[in-house]
Short mmCIF file of C-alpha atoms and ligand atoms in Angstrom, two decimals:
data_model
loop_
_atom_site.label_atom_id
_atom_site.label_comp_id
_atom_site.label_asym_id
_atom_site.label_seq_id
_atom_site.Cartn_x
_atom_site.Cartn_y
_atom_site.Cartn_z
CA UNK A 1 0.00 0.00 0.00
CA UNK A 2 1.38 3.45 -0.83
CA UNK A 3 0.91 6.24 1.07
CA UNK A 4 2.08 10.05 1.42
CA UNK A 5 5.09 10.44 3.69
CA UNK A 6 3.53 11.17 7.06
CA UNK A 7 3.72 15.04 8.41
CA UNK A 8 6.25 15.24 10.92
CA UNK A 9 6.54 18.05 13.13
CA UNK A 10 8.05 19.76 16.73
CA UNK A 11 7.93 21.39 19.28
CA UNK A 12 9.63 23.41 21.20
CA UNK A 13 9.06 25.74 24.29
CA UNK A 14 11.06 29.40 24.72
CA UNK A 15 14.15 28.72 26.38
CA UNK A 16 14.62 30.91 29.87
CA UNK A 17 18.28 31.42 29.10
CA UNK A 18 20.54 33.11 26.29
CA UNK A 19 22.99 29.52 26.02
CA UNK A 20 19.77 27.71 25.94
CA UNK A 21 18.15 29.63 23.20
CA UNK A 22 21.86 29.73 22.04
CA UNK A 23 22.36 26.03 21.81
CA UNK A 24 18.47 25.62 20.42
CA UNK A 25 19.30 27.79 17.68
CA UNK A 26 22.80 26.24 16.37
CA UNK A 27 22.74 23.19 17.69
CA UNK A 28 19.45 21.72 17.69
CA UNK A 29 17.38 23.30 15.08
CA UNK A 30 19.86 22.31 12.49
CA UNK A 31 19.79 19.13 13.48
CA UNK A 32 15.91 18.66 13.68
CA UNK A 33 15.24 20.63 10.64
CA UNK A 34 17.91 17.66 8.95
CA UNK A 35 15.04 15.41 9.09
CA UNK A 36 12.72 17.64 7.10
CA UNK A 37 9.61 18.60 9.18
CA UNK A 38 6.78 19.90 7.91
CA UNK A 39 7.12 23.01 10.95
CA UNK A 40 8.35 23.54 14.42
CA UNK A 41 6.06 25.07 16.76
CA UNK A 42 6.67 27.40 19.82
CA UNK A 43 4.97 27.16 23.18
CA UNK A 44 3.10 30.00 24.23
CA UNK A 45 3.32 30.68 28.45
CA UNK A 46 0.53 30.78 30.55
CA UNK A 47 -1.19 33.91 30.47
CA UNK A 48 1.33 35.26 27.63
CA UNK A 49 4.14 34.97 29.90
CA UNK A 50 6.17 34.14 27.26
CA UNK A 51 5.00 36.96 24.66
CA UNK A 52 7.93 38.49 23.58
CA UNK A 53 10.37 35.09 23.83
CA UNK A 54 8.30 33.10 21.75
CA UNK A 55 7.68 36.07 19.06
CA UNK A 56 11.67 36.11 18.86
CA UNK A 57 12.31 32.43 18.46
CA UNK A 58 9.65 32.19 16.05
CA UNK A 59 11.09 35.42 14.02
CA UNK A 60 15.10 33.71 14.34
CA UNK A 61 13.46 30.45 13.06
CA UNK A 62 11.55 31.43 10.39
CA UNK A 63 14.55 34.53 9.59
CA UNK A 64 16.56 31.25 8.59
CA UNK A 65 13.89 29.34 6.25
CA UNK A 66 12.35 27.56 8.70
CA UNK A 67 8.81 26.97 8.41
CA UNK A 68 7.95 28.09 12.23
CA UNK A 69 4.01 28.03 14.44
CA UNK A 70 3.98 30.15 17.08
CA UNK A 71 1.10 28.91 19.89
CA UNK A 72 -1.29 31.45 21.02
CA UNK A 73 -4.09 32.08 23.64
CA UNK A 74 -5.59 35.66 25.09
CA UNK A 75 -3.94 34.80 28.49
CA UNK A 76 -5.13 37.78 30.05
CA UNK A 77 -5.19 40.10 27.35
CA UNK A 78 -7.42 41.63 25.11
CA UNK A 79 -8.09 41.98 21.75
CA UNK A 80 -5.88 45.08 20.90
CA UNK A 81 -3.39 43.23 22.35
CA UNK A 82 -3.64 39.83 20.66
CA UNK A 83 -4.74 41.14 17.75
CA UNK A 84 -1.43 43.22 17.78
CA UNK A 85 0.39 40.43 17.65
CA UNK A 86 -1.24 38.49 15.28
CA UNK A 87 -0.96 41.43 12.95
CA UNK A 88 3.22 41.12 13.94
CA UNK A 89 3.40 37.35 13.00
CA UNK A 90 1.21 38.56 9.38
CA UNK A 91 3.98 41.41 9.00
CA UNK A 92 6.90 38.76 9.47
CA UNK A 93 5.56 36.19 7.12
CA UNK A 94 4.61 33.65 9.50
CA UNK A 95 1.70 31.15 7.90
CA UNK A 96 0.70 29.11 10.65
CA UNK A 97 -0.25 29.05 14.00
CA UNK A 98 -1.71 26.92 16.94
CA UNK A 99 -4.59 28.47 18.62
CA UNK A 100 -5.46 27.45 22.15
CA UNK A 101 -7.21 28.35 25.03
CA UNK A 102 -4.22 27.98 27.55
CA UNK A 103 -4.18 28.13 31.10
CA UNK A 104 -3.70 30.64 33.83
CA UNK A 105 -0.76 30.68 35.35
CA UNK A 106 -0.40 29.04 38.84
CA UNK A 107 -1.35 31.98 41.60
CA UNK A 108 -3.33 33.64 39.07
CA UNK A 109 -6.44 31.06 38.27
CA UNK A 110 -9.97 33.09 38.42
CA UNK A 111 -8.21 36.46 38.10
CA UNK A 112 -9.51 36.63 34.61
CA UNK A 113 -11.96 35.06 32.42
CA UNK A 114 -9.81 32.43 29.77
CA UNK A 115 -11.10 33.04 26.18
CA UNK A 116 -12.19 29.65 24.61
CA UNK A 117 -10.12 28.11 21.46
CA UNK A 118 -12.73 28.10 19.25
CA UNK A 119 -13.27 32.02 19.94
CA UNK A 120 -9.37 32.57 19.35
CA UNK A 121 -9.38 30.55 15.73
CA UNK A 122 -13.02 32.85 15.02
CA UNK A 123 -10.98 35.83 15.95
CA UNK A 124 -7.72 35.11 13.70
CA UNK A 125 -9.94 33.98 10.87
CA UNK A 126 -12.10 37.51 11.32
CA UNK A 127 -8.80 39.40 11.48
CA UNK A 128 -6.44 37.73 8.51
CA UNK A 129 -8.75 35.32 6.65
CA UNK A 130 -7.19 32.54 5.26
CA UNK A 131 -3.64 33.40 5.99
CA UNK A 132 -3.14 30.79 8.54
CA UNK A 133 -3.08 27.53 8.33
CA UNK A 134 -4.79 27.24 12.05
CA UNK A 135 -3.96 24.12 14.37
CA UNK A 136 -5.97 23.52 17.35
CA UNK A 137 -5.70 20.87 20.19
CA UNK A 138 -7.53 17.47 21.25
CA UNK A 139 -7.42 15.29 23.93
CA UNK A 140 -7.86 11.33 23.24
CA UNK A 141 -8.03 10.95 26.69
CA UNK A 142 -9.95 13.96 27.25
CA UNK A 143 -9.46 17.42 28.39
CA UNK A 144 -9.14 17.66 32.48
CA UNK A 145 -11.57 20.25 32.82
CA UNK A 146 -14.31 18.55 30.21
CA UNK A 147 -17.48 18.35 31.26
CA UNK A 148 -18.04 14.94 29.13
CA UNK A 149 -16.71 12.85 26.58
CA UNK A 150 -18.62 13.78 24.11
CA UNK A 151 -18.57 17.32 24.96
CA UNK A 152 -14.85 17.71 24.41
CA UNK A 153 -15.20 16.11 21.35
CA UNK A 154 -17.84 18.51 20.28
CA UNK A 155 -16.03 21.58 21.37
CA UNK A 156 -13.34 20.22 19.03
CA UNK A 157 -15.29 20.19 16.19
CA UNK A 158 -16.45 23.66 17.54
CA UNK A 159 -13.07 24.99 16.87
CA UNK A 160 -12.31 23.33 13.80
CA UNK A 161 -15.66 24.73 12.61
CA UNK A 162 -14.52 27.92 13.35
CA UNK A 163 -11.90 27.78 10.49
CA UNK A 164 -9.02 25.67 11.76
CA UNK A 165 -7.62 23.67 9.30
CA UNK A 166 -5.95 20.36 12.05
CA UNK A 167 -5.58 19.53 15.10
CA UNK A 168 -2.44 18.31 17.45
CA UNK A 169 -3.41 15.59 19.81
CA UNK A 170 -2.04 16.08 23.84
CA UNK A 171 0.23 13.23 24.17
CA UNK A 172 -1.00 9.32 25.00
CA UNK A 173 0.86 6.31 25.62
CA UNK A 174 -2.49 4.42 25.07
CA UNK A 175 -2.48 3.80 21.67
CA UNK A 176 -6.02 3.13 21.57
CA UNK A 177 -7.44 5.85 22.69
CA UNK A 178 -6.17 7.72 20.24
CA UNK A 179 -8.08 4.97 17.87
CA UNK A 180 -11.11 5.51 19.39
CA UNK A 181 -10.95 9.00 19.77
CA UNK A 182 -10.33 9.04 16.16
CA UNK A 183 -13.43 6.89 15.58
CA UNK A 184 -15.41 8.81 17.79
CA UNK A 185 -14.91 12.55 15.95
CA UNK A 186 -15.60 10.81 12.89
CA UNK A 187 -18.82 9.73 14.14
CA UNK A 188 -19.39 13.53 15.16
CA UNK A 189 -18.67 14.73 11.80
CA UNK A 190 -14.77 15.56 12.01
CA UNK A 191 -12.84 15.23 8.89
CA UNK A 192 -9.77 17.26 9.48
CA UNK A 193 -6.33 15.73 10.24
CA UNK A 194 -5.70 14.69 13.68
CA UNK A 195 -2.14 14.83 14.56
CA UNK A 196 -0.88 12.74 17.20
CA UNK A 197 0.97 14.60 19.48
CA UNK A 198 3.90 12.29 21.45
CA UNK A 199 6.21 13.21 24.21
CA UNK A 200 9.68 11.32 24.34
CA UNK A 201 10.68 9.86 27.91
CA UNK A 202 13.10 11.90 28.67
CA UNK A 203 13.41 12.76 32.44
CA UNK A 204 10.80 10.46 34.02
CA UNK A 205 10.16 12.15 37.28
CA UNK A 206 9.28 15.50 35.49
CA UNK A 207 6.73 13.59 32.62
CA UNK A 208 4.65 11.47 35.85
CA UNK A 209 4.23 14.85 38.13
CA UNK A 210 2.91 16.65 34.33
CA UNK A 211 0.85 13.82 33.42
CA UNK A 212 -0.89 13.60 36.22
CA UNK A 213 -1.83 17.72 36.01
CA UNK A 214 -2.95 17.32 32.33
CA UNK A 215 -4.57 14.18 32.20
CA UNK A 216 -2.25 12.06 30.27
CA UNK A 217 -2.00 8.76 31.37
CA UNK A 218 1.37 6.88 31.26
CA UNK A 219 0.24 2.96 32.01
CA UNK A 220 1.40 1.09 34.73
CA UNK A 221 3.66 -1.30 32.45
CA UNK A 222 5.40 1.41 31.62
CA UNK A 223 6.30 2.93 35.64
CA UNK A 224 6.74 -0.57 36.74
CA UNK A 225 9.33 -1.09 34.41
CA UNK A 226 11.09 2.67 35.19
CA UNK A 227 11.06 2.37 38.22
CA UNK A 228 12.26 -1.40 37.97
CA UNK A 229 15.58 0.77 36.82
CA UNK A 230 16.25 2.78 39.59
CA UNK A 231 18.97 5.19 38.41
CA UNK A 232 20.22 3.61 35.53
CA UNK A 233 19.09 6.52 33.19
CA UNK A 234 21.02 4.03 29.98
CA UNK A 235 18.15 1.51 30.35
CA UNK A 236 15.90 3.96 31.18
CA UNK A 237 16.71 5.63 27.60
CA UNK A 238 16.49 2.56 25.76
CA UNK A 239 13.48 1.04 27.10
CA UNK A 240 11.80 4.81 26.06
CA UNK A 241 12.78 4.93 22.81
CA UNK A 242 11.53 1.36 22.47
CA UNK A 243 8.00 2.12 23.81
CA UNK A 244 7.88 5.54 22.15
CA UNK A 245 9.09 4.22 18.70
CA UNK A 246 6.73 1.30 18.86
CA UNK A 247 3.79 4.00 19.28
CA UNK A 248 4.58 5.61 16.52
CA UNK A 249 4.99 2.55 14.47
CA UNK A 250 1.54 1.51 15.21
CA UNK A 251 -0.12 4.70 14.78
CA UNK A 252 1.68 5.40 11.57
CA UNK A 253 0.86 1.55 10.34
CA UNK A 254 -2.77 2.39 11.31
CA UNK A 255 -3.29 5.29 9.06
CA UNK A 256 -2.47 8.18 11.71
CA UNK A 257 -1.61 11.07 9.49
CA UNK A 258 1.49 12.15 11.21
CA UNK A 259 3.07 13.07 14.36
CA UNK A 260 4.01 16.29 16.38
CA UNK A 261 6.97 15.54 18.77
CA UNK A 262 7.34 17.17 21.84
CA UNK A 263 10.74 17.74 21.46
CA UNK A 264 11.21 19.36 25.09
CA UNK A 265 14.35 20.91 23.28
CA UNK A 266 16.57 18.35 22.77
CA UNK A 267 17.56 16.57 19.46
CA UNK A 268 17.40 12.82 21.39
CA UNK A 269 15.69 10.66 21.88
CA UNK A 270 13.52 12.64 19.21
CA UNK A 271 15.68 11.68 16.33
CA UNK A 272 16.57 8.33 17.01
CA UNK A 273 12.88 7.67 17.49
CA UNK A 274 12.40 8.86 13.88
CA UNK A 275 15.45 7.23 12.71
CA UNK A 276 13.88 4.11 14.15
CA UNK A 277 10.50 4.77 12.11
CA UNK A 278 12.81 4.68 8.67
CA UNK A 279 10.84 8.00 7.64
P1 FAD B 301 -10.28 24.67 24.69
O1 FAD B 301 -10.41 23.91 23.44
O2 FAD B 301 -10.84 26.05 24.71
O3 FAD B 301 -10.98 23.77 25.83
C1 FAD B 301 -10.78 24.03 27.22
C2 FAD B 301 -11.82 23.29 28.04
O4 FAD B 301 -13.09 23.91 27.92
C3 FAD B 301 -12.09 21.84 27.64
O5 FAD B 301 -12.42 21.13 28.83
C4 FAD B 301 -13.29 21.89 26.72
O6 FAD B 301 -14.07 20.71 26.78
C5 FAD B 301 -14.04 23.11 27.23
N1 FAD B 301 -14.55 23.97 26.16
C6 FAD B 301 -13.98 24.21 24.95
N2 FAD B 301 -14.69 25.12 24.26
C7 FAD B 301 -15.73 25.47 25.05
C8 FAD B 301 -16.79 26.39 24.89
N3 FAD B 301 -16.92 27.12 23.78
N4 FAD B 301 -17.69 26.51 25.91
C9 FAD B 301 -17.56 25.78 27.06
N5 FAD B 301 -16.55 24.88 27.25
C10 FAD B 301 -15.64 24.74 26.26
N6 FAD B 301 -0.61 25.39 26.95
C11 FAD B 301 0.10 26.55 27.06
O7 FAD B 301 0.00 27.23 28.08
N7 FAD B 301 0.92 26.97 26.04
C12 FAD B 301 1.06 26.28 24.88
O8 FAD B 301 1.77 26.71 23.99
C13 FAD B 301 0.33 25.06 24.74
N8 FAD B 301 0.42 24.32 23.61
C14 FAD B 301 -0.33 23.18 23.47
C15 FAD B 301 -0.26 22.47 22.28
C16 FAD B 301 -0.99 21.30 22.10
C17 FAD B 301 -0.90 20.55 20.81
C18 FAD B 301 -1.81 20.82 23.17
C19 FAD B 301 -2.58 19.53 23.02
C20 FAD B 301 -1.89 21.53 24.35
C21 FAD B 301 -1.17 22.73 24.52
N9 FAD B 301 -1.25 23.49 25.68
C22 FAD B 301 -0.51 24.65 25.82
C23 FAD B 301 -2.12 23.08 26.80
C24 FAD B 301 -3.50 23.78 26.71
O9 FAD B 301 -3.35 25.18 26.73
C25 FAD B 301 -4.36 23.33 27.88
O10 FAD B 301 -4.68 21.98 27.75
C26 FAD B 301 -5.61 24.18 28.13
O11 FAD B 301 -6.15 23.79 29.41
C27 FAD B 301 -6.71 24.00 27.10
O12 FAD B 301 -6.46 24.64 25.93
P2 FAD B 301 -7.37 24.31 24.64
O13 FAD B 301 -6.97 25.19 23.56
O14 FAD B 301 -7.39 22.85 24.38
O15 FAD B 301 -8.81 24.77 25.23
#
């Protein structure tokens, strides 16, 4: 069976220091852009705290030819402000973007009222028509906060029927429920490309205190045998670029039409993981 080369993308978040945005620039970006993504994307902070780092890493990306997303959510700001700096990405030639709801920084939840996605993509779309190709998120194992199943899946197809053009999944280590997710916006009426989204094991400890704030579930297999390591971080490595690649391989086998990689910023295990896949 033939079929188009799967779209590979990655992420990245702003980098707090100048090495680190030093070393993302020369050292990894080259490297990751080797393997011909479609984009690389860059994290927006809770409640824009990260305005003016991720508009310059997204300008010294795409300044070198690099097709770059920046994320983007109202935080709290308005819509002079946002729509200021939408109008900045139009005026540097940026085409895409991820548009997202986002969350309050912690100490500030309930001091302002967080604008929905599907508001965010109606208010690019109103603003710079189809100049954006718009990504949005989803949540095979549902959004924390969702009232429902089936609600979350309908406020996805909310935002995608606002104008956005994919979406990028949070990451799962389930590979069904991304499979049933799947089949379950299809049965809503979803048609657009669902990305799946997958997060490398890189430092353990740090992905089981995030997972369990945004919902993602990492099995009990898969801790048993971590933790079965203790502080050999080699076996740790191997064992998740083994798990990680064998996601992929199934979701890709399956028909999945691609995969964004949170890259957390480093070029492994990332790369070996799509070495692995033979892409
Ligand atoms: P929404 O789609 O707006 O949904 C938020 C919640 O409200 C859900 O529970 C949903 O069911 C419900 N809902 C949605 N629409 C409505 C509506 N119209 N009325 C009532 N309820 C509704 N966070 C960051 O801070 N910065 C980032 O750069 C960032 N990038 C991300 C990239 C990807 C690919 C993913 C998957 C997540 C990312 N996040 C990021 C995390 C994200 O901001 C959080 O998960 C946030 O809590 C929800 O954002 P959203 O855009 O999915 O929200």
């Amino acid at each position: 069976m033939s079929r188009q080369r799967p779209r590979i993308s990655f992420e990245y978040f702003p980098p707090r220091t100048v090495e680190g945005k030093a070393r993302l620039l020369q050292e990894t970006t080259p490297a990751l852009n080797e393997l011909n993504p479609a984009f690389f994307s860059v994290t927006y902070g809770a409640g824009g705290t990260t305005r003016d780092s991720t508009l310059g890493l997204v300008s010294t990306i795409h300044n070198d030819g690099i097709d770059v997303a920046p994320h983007l959510s109202f935080g709290g700001d308005d819509e002079n402000a946002v729509g200021a700096l939408i109008d900045t990405y139009v005026a540097r030639g940026i085409k895409r973007m991820v548009a997202l709801r986002g969350d309050m920084p912690s100490g500030m939840g309930g001091a302002s009222q967080l604008v929905y996605a599907n508001e965010l993509v109606a208010f690019i779309r109103e603003r710079t028509g189809d100049h954006f190709e718009i990504e949005v998120a989803a949540y095979p194992e549902i959004h924390p906060e969702s009232k429902s199943y089936d609600s979350d899946i309908q406020y996805l197809k909310g935002k995608l029927d606002a104008g956005a053009n994919s979406a990028i999944t949070q990451y799962f280590f389930n590979v069904e429920s991304y499979f049933y997710f799947h089949d379950q916006c299809t049965a809503a009426g979803i048609s657009k490309p669902i990305y799946a989204g997958i997060m490398p094991i890189i430092n353990f400890a740090n992905l089981a205190r995030f997972s369990r704030n945004c919902g993602a579930e990492i099995p009990r297999w898969i801790c048993q045998r971590i933790e079965g390591y203790g502080d050999d971080q080699d076996s740790i490595r191997k064992f998740g670029v083994e798990v990680v690649t064998q996601l992929c391989q199934t979701l890709l086998d399956s028909g999945a039409p691609g995969i964004h990689f949170y890259t957390m910023n480093q070029v492994e295990p990332t790369r070996e993981i799509y070495r692995n896949l033979g892409l």
